[in-house]
Amino acid sequence: MKQLNVLTEKKQKKETKALYESVFPEDKGDFLEWYYEDRCKDNIVIDIKVDEKVIAMAHLNPFTICRKGETYTDVFYIYAVATDVEMRHRGYMTEVLNKGFEIMHQKGIPFCFLIPTNKDIYEPFGFYSVAEFTPERIKDYESVKTEYDIYIKEDDDYRRRAGMEDVLCDENSSIPEDAVIMAKIISKESFLRFSGLKYNTTESEMIKWLRSQRIYISESV
């Protein structure tokens, strides 16, 4: 029997931990414990169970981003997309991603982003490369606001998580050296409000606009 589940409680989300360890063995140990204890407090996890075993998942990790210090919006970073090795190529990844897109659209999210190990996997889902990933975090937030157009809003909770991420991700990160940020437009109306573009702007023009912006994202989870 197959079940598609949307998990919002931290206790529920731990049912995906075994799949995470199986697909991303480099993240075992302190990082994984921290991730499920801290990052899973406020994210959304979508999974599929077959005969009570979790065989596919995607994590939607929330951030608030800012455009030139003027406009703020919530976005989601799609993370830990995984399918059990014996259950691949059966459409499960498509199911969890499409459910994620549906949830984000209901929330009025302008766009989501991810940092793929293989861009080709996500292009059929409407993701486009928009910027290079910044592997080293810039500690001076004021310089980020000066040098970049779009960046993640910094607050106490962000700084706390960023500090732990820097300590624990250093040796565990599976992000490739030439990593890029890929984005998918979710809600056109929300994107237009965030960007200030005209109402008749096409999706390809939205992506072109994103590519023209100086984007700073250094988060790996």
PDB file of N, CA and C in Angstrom, residues 134-205:
ATOM      1  N   THR A 134      27.573  30.201  -3.581  1.00  0.00           N
ATOM      2  CA  THR A 134      28.701  30.789  -2.859  1.00  0.00           C
ATOM      3  C   THR A 134      29.095  29.865  -1.714  1.00  0.00           C
ATOM      4  N   PRO A 135      30.195  29.116  -1.836  1.00  0.00           N
ATOM      5  CA  PRO A 135      30.535  28.121  -0.814  1.00  0.00           C
ATOM      6  C   PRO A 135      31.004  28.707   0.508  1.00  0.00           C
ATOM      7  N   GLU A 136      31.591  29.900   0.473  1.00  0.00           N
ATOM      8  CA  GLU A 136      32.103  30.494   1.706  1.00  0.00           C
ATOM      9  C   GLU A 136      31.162  31.596   2.178  1.00  0.00           C
ATOM     10  N   ARG A 137      30.731  31.480   3.430  1.00  0.00           N
ATOM     11  CA  ARG A 137      29.792  32.448   3.972  1.00  0.00           C
ATOM     12  C   ARG A 137      30.471  33.791   4.229  1.00  0.00           C
ATOM     13  N   ILE A 138      29.809  34.863   3.840  1.00  0.00           N
ATOM     14  CA  ILE A 138      30.296  36.216   4.116  1.00  0.00           C
ATOM     15  C   ILE A 138      29.799  36.615   5.498  1.00  0.00           C
ATOM     16  N   LYS A 139      30.715  36.856   6.412  1.00  0.00           N
ATOM     17  CA  LYS A 139      30.340  37.125   7.800  1.00  0.00           C
ATOM     18  C   LYS A 139      29.749  38.516   7.990  1.00  0.00           C
ATOM     19  N   ASP A 140      30.161  39.446   7.167  1.00  0.00           N
ATOM     20  CA  ASP A 140      29.717  40.836   7.314  1.00  0.00           C
ATOM     21  C   ASP A 140      28.411  41.045   6.547  1.00  0.00           C
ATOM     22  N   TYR A 141      27.304  41.055   7.275  1.00  0.00           N
ATOM     23  CA  TYR A 141      25.991  41.172   6.644  1.00  0.00           C
ATOM     24  C   TYR A 141      25.819  42.507   5.935  1.00  0.00           C
ATOM     25  N   GLU A 142      26.445  43.549   6.462  1.00  0.00           N
ATOM     26  CA  GLU A 142      26.336  44.862   5.826  1.00  0.00           C
ATOM     27  C   GLU A 142      26.954  44.852   4.431  1.00  0.00           C
ATOM     28  N   SER A 143      28.053  44.110   4.269  1.00  0.00           N
ATOM     29  CA  SER A 143      28.669  44.033   2.940  1.00  0.00           C
ATOM     30  C   SER A 143      27.806  43.217   1.986  1.00  0.00           C
ATOM     31  N   VAL A 144      27.105  42.216   2.520  1.00  0.00           N
ATOM     32  CA  VAL A 144      26.175  41.446   1.687  1.00  0.00           C
ATOM     33  C   VAL A 144      25.089  42.368   1.140  1.00  0.00           C
ATOM     34  N   LYS A 145      24.529  43.203   2.007  1.00  0.00           N
ATOM     35  CA  LYS A 145      23.458  44.118   1.591  1.00  0.00           C
ATOM     36  C   LYS A 145      23.944  45.133   0.563  1.00  0.00           C
ATOM     37  N   THR A 146      25.231  45.461   0.639  1.00  0.00           N
ATOM     38  CA  THR A 146      25.796  46.443  -0.289  1.00  0.00           C
ATOM     39  C   THR A 146      26.145  45.825  -1.638  1.00  0.00           C
ATOM     40  N   GLU A 147      26.682  44.609  -1.604  1.00  0.00           N
ATOM     41  CA  GLU A 147      27.235  43.999  -2.810  1.00  0.00           C
ATOM     42  C   GLU A 147      26.240  43.146  -3.600  1.00  0.00           C
ATOM     43  N   TYR A 148      25.117  42.760  -2.970  1.00  0.00           N
ATOM     44  CA  TYR A 148      24.193  41.837  -3.640  1.00  0.00           C
ATOM     45  C   TYR A 148      22.789  42.430  -3.745  1.00  0.00           C
ATOM     46  N   ASP A 149      22.043  41.950  -4.742  1.00  0.00           N
ATOM     47  CA  ASP A 149      20.666  42.396  -4.951  1.00  0.00           C
ATOM     48  C   ASP A 149      19.665  41.523  -4.201  1.00  0.00           C
ATOM     49  N   ILE A 150      19.909  40.215  -4.191  1.00  0.00           N
ATOM     50  CA  ILE A 150      19.005  39.261  -3.547  1.00  0.00           C
ATOM     51  C   ILE A 150      19.819  38.412  -2.581  1.00  0.00           C
ATOM     52  N   TYR A 151      19.357  38.321  -1.347  1.00  0.00           N
ATOM     53  CA  TYR A 151      20.093  37.581  -0.321  1.00  0.00           C
ATOM     54  C   TYR A 151      19.133  37.162   0.778  1.00  0.00           C
ATOM     55  N   ILE A 152      19.560  36.217   1.592  1.00  0.00           N
ATOM     56  CA  ILE A 152      18.725  35.714   2.672  1.00  0.00           C
ATOM     57  C   ILE A 152      18.769  36.670   3.857  1.00  0.00           C
ATOM     58  N   LYS A 153      17.598  36.955   4.399  1.00  0.00           N
ATOM     59  CA  LYS A 153      17.493  37.860   5.538  1.00  0.00           C
ATOM     60  C   LYS A 153      18.177  37.244   6.754  1.00  0.00           C
ATOM     61  N   GLU A 154      18.947  38.042   7.444  1.00  0.00           N
ATOM     62  CA  GLU A 154      19.678  37.563   8.617  1.00  0.00           C
ATOM     63  C   GLU A 154      18.978  38.029   9.889  1.00  0.00           C
ATOM     64  N   ASP A 155      18.706  37.067  10.787  1.00  0.00           N
ATOM     65  CA  ASP A 155      18.180  37.382  12.113  1.00  0.00           C
ATOM     66  C   ASP A 155      18.861  36.456  13.111  1.00  0.00           C
ATOM     67  N   ASP A 156      18.450  36.517  14.381  1.00  0.00           N
ATOM     68  CA  ASP A 156      19.127  35.719  15.410  1.00  0.00           C
ATOM     69  C   ASP A 156      19.045  34.227  15.113  1.00  0.00           C
ATOM     70  N   ASP A 157      17.879  33.762  14.689  1.00  0.00           N
ATOM     71  CA  ASP A 157      17.702  32.342  14.403  1.00  0.00           C
ATOM     72  C   ASP A 157      18.569  31.924  13.228  1.00  0.00           C
ATOM     73  N   TYR A 158      18.629  32.768  12.210  1.00  0.00           N
ATOM     74  CA  TYR A 158      19.476  32.480  11.053  1.00  0.00           C
ATOM     75  C   TYR A 158      20.942  32.389  11.459  1.00  0.00           C
ATOM     76  N   ARG A 159      21.395  33.352  12.265  1.00  0.00           N
ATOM     77  CA  ARG A 159      22.808  33.357  12.673  1.00  0.00           C
ATOM     78  C   ARG A 159      23.156  32.116  13.488  1.00  0.00           C
ATOM     79  N   ARG A 160      22.233  31.702  14.352  1.00  0.00           N
ATOM     80  CA  ARG A 160      22.483  30.504  15.159  1.00  0.00           C
ATOM     81  C   ARG A 160      22.624  29.282  14.263  1.00  0.00           C
ATOM     82  N   ARG A 161      21.705  29.116  13.353  1.00  0.00           N
ATOM     83  CA  ARG A 161      21.759  27.959  12.461  1.00  0.00           C
ATOM     84  C   ARG A 161      22.971  28.014  11.544  1.00  0.00           C
ATOM     85  N   ALA A 162      23.276  29.200  11.060  1.00  0.00           N
ATOM     86  CA  ALA A 162      24.424  29.348  10.164  1.00  0.00           C
ATOM     87  C   ALA A 162      25.711  28.954  10.870  1.00  0.00           C
ATOM     88  N   GLY A 163      25.824  29.333  12.143  1.00  0.00           N
ATOM     89  CA  GLY A 163      27.015  28.980  12.909  1.00  0.00           C
ATOM     90  C   GLY A 163      27.172  27.478  13.050  1.00  0.00           C
ATOM     91  N   MET A 164      26.073  26.796  13.357  1.00  0.00           N
ATOM     92  CA  MET A 164      26.127  25.339  13.487  1.00  0.00           C
ATOM     93  C   MET A 164      26.391  24.675  12.137  1.00  0.00           C
ATOM     94  N   GLU A 165      25.786  25.221  11.111  1.00  0.00           N
ATOM     95  CA  GLU A 165      25.989  24.670   9.770  1.00  0.00           C
ATOM     96  C   GLU A 165      27.451  24.766   9.360  1.00  0.00           C
ATOM     97  N   ASP A 166      28.078  25.898   9.648  1.00  0.00           N
ATOM     98  CA  ASP A 166      29.485  26.084   9.290  1.00  0.00           C
ATOM     99  C   ASP A 166      30.373  25.062   9.989  1.00  0.00           C
ATOM    100  N   VAL A 167      30.049  24.764  11.238  1.00  0.00           N
ATOM    101  CA  VAL A 167      30.851  23.809  12.013  1.00  0.00           C
ATOM    102  C   VAL A 167      30.639  22.384  11.515  1.00  0.00           C
ATOM    103  N   LEU A 168      29.383  22.020  11.274  1.00  0.00           N
ATOM    104  CA  LEU A 168      29.055  20.626  11.000  1.00  0.00           C
ATOM    105  C   LEU A 168      29.088  20.231   9.528  1.00  0.00           C
ATOM    106  N   CYS A 169      28.931  21.217   8.642  1.00  0.00           N
ATOM    107  CA  CYS A 169      28.861  20.888   7.209  1.00  0.00           C
ATOM    108  C   CYS A 169      30.218  20.834   6.538  1.00  0.00           C
ATOM    109  N   ASP A 170      31.223  21.364   7.180  1.00  0.00           N
ATOM    110  CA  ASP A 170      32.535  21.510   6.548  1.00  0.00           C
ATOM    111  C   ASP A 170      33.030  20.228   5.903  1.00  0.00           C
ATOM    112  N   GLU A 171      32.973  19.147   6.669  1.00  0.00           N
ATOM    113  CA  GLU A 171      33.532  17.895   6.167  1.00  0.00           C
ATOM    114  C   GLU A 171      32.471  16.995   5.542  1.00  0.00           C
ATOM    115  N   ASN A 172      31.197  17.342   5.732  1.00  0.00           N
ATOM    116  CA  ASN A 172      30.129  16.459   5.278  1.00  0.00           C
ATOM    117  C   ASN A 172      29.474  16.890   3.975  1.00  0.00           C
ATOM    118  N   SER A 173      29.710  18.125   3.560  1.00  0.00           N
ATOM    119  CA  SER A 173      28.949  18.666   2.438  1.00  0.00           C
ATOM    120  C   SER A 173      29.167  17.864   1.156  1.00  0.00           C
ATOM    121  N   SER A 174      28.054  17.540   0.501  1.00  0.00           N
ATOM    122  CA  SER A 174      28.120  16.816  -0.775  1.00  0.00           C
ATOM    123  C   SER A 174      27.920  17.759  -1.954  1.00  0.00           C
ATOM    124  N   ILE A 175      27.931  19.058  -1.698  1.00  0.00           N
ATOM    125  CA  ILE A 175      27.734  20.036  -2.759  1.00  0.00           C
ATOM    126  C   ILE A 175      28.973  20.072  -3.652  1.00  0.00           C
ATOM    127  N   PRO A 176      28.810  19.948  -4.965  1.00  0.00           N
ATOM    128  CA  PRO A 176      29.974  19.944  -5.865  1.00  0.00           C
ATOM    129  C   PRO A 176      30.678  21.293  -5.896  1.00  0.00           C
ATOM    130  N   GLU A 177      31.940  21.283  -6.308  1.00  0.00           N
ATOM    131  CA  GLU A 177      32.741  22.508  -6.325  1.00  0.00           C
ATOM    132  C   GLU A 177      32.168  23.558  -7.268  1.00  0.00           C
ATOM    133  N   ASP A 178      31.604  23.131  -8.378  1.00  0.00           N
ATOM    134  CA  ASP A 178      31.067  24.074  -9.362  1.00  0.00           C
ATOM    135  C   ASP A 178      29.547  24.199  -9.243  1.00  0.00           C
ATOM    136  N   ALA A 179      29.044  24.136  -8.030  1.00  0.00           N
ATOM    137  CA  ALA A 179      27.600  24.124  -7.796  1.00  0.00           C
ATOM    138  C   ALA A 179      26.927  25.403  -8.277  1.00  0.00           C
ATOM    139  N   VAL A 180      25.699  25.241  -8.729  1.00  0.00           N
ATOM    140  CA  VAL A 180      24.892  26.382  -9.147  1.00  0.00           C
ATOM    141  C   VAL A 180      23.588  26.386  -8.363  1.00  0.00           C
ATOM    142  N   ILE A 181      22.945  27.546  -8.363  1.00  0.00           N
ATOM    143  CA  ILE A 181      21.621  27.673  -7.773  1.00  0.00           C
ATOM    144  C   ILE A 181      20.613  27.568  -8.906  1.00  0.00           C
ATOM    145  N   MET A 182      19.652  26.674  -8.757  1.00  0.00           N
ATOM    146  CA  MET A 182      18.575  26.550  -9.732  1.00  0.00           C
ATOM    147  C   MET A 182      17.283  27.048  -9.090  1.00  0.00           C
ATOM    148  N   ALA A 183      16.454  27.708  -9.867  1.00  0.00           N
ATOM    149  CA  ALA A 183      15.198  28.250  -9.353  1.00  0.00           C
ATOM    150  C   ALA A 183      14.035  27.831 -10.235  1.00  0.00           C
ATOM    151  N   LYS A 184      12.871  27.733  -9.608  1.00  0.00           N
ATOM    152  CA  LYS A 184      11.628  27.437 -10.324  1.00  0.00           C
ATOM    153  C   LYS A 184      10.582  28.461  -9.899  1.00  0.00           C
ATOM    154  N   ILE A 185       9.926  29.081 -10.852  1.00  0.00           N
ATOM    155  CA  ILE A 185       8.850  30.013 -10.547  1.00  0.00           C
ATOM    156  C   ILE A 185       7.644  29.211 -10.049  1.00  0.00           C
ATOM    157  N   ILE A 186       7.096  29.601  -8.903  1.00  0.00           N
ATOM    158  CA  ILE A 186       5.935  28.917  -8.337  1.00  0.00           C
ATOM    159  C   ILE A 186       4.668  29.744  -8.545  1.00  0.00           C
ATOM    160  N   SER A 187       4.629  30.939  -7.975  1.00  0.00           N
ATOM    161  CA  SER A 187       3.480  31.831  -8.128  1.00  0.00           C
ATOM    162  C   SER A 187       3.912  33.066  -8.905  1.00  0.00           C
ATOM    163  N   LYS A 188       3.382  33.216 -10.109  1.00  0.00           N
ATOM    164  CA  LYS A 188       3.743  34.365 -10.938  1.00  0.00           C
ATOM    165  C   LYS A 188       3.367  35.672 -10.247  1.00  0.00           C
ATOM    166  N   GLU A 189       2.172  35.721  -9.653  1.00  0.00           N
ATOM    167  CA  GLU A 189       1.716  36.947  -9.004  1.00  0.00           C
ATOM    168  C   GLU A 189       2.653  37.354  -7.872  1.00  0.00           C
ATOM    169  N   SER A 190       3.041  36.390  -7.049  1.00  0.00           N
ATOM    170  CA  SER A 190       3.944  36.686  -5.931  1.00  0.00           C
ATOM    171  C   SER A 190       5.315  37.107  -6.435  1.00  0.00           C
ATOM    172  N   PHE A 191       5.762  36.468  -7.508  1.00  0.00           N
ATOM    173  CA  PHE A 191       7.068  36.821  -8.064  1.00  0.00           C
ATOM    174  C   PHE A 191       7.064  38.249  -8.586  1.00  0.00           C
ATOM    175  N   LEU A 192       5.992  38.640  -9.248  1.00  0.00           N
ATOM    176  CA  LEU A 192       5.911  39.998  -9.785  1.00  0.00           C
ATOM    177  C   LEU A 192       5.914  41.035  -8.665  1.00  0.00           C
ATOM    178  N   ARG A 193       5.236  40.724  -7.564  1.00  0.00           N
ATOM    179  CA  ARG A 193       5.248  41.652  -6.424  1.00  0.00           C
ATOM    180  C   ARG A 193       6.652  41.774  -5.847  1.00  0.00           C
ATOM    181  N   PHE A 194       7.341  40.653  -5.746  1.00  0.00           N
ATOM    182  CA  PHE A 194       8.687  40.660  -5.178  1.00  0.00           C
ATOM    183  C   PHE A 194       9.674  41.377  -6.085  1.00  0.00           C
ATOM    184  N   SER A 195       9.588  41.116  -7.369  1.00  0.00           N
ATOM    185  CA  SER A 195      10.577  41.641  -8.318  1.00  0.00           C
ATOM    186  C   SER A 195      10.278  43.058  -8.781  1.00  0.00           C
ATOM    187  N   GLY A 196       8.998  43.428  -8.762  1.00  0.00           N
ATOM    188  CA  GLY A 196       8.618  44.731  -9.296  1.00  0.00           C
ATOM    189  C   GLY A 196       8.461  44.739 -10.807  1.00  0.00           C
ATOM    190  N   LEU A 197       8.478  43.555 -11.423  1.00  0.00           N
ATOM    191  CA  LEU A 197       8.305  43.463 -12.873  1.00  0.00           C
ATOM    192  C   LEU A 197       6.846  43.705 -13.269  1.00  0.00           C
ATOM    193  N   LYS A 198       6.613  43.987 -14.543  1.00  0.00           N
ATOM    194  CA  LYS A 198       5.270  44.277 -15.033  1.00  0.00           C
ATOM    195  C   LYS A 198       4.412  43.016 -15.059  1.00  0.00           C
ATOM    196  N   TYR A 199       3.093  43.206 -14.996  1.00  0.00           N
ATOM    197  CA  TYR A 199       2.154  42.091 -14.859  1.00  0.00           C
ATOM    198  C   TYR A 199       2.185  41.137 -16.047  1.00  0.00           C
ATOM    199  N   ASN A 200       2.570  41.623 -17.224  1.00  0.00           N
ATOM    200  CA  ASN A 200       2.577  40.773 -18.419  1.00  0.00           C
ATOM    201  C   ASN A 200       3.932  40.114 -18.675  1.00  0.00           C
ATOM    202  N   THR A 201       4.804  40.132 -17.682  1.00  0.00           N
ATOM    203  CA  THR A 201       6.121  39.498 -17.807  1.00  0.00           C
ATOM    204  C   THR A 201       5.964  37.984 -17.942  1.00  0.00           C
ATOM    205  N   THR A 202       6.670  37.376 -18.867  1.00  0.00           N
ATOM    206  CA  THR A 202       6.596  35.925 -19.056  1.00  0.00           C
ATOM    207  C   THR A 202       7.541  35.211 -18.091  1.00  0.00           C
ATOM    208  N   GLU A 203       7.348  33.898 -17.973  1.00  0.00           N
ATOM    209  CA  GLU A 203       8.214  33.127 -17.078  1.00  0.00           C
ATOM    210  C   GLU A 203       9.670  33.186 -17.535  1.00  0.00           C
ATOM    211  N   SER A 204       9.906  33.105 -18.831  1.00  0.00           N
ATOM    212  CA  SER A 204      11.288  33.169 -19.320  1.00  0.00           C
ATOM    213  C   SER A 204      11.919  34.519 -18.999  1.00  0.00           C
ATOM    214  N   GLU A 205      11.113  35.581 -19.029  1.00  0.00           N
ATOM    215  CA  GLU A 205      11.618  36.904 -18.668  1.00  0.00           C
ATOM    216  C   GLU A 205      11.898  36.998 -17.169  1.00  0.00           C
TER     217      GLU A 205
END
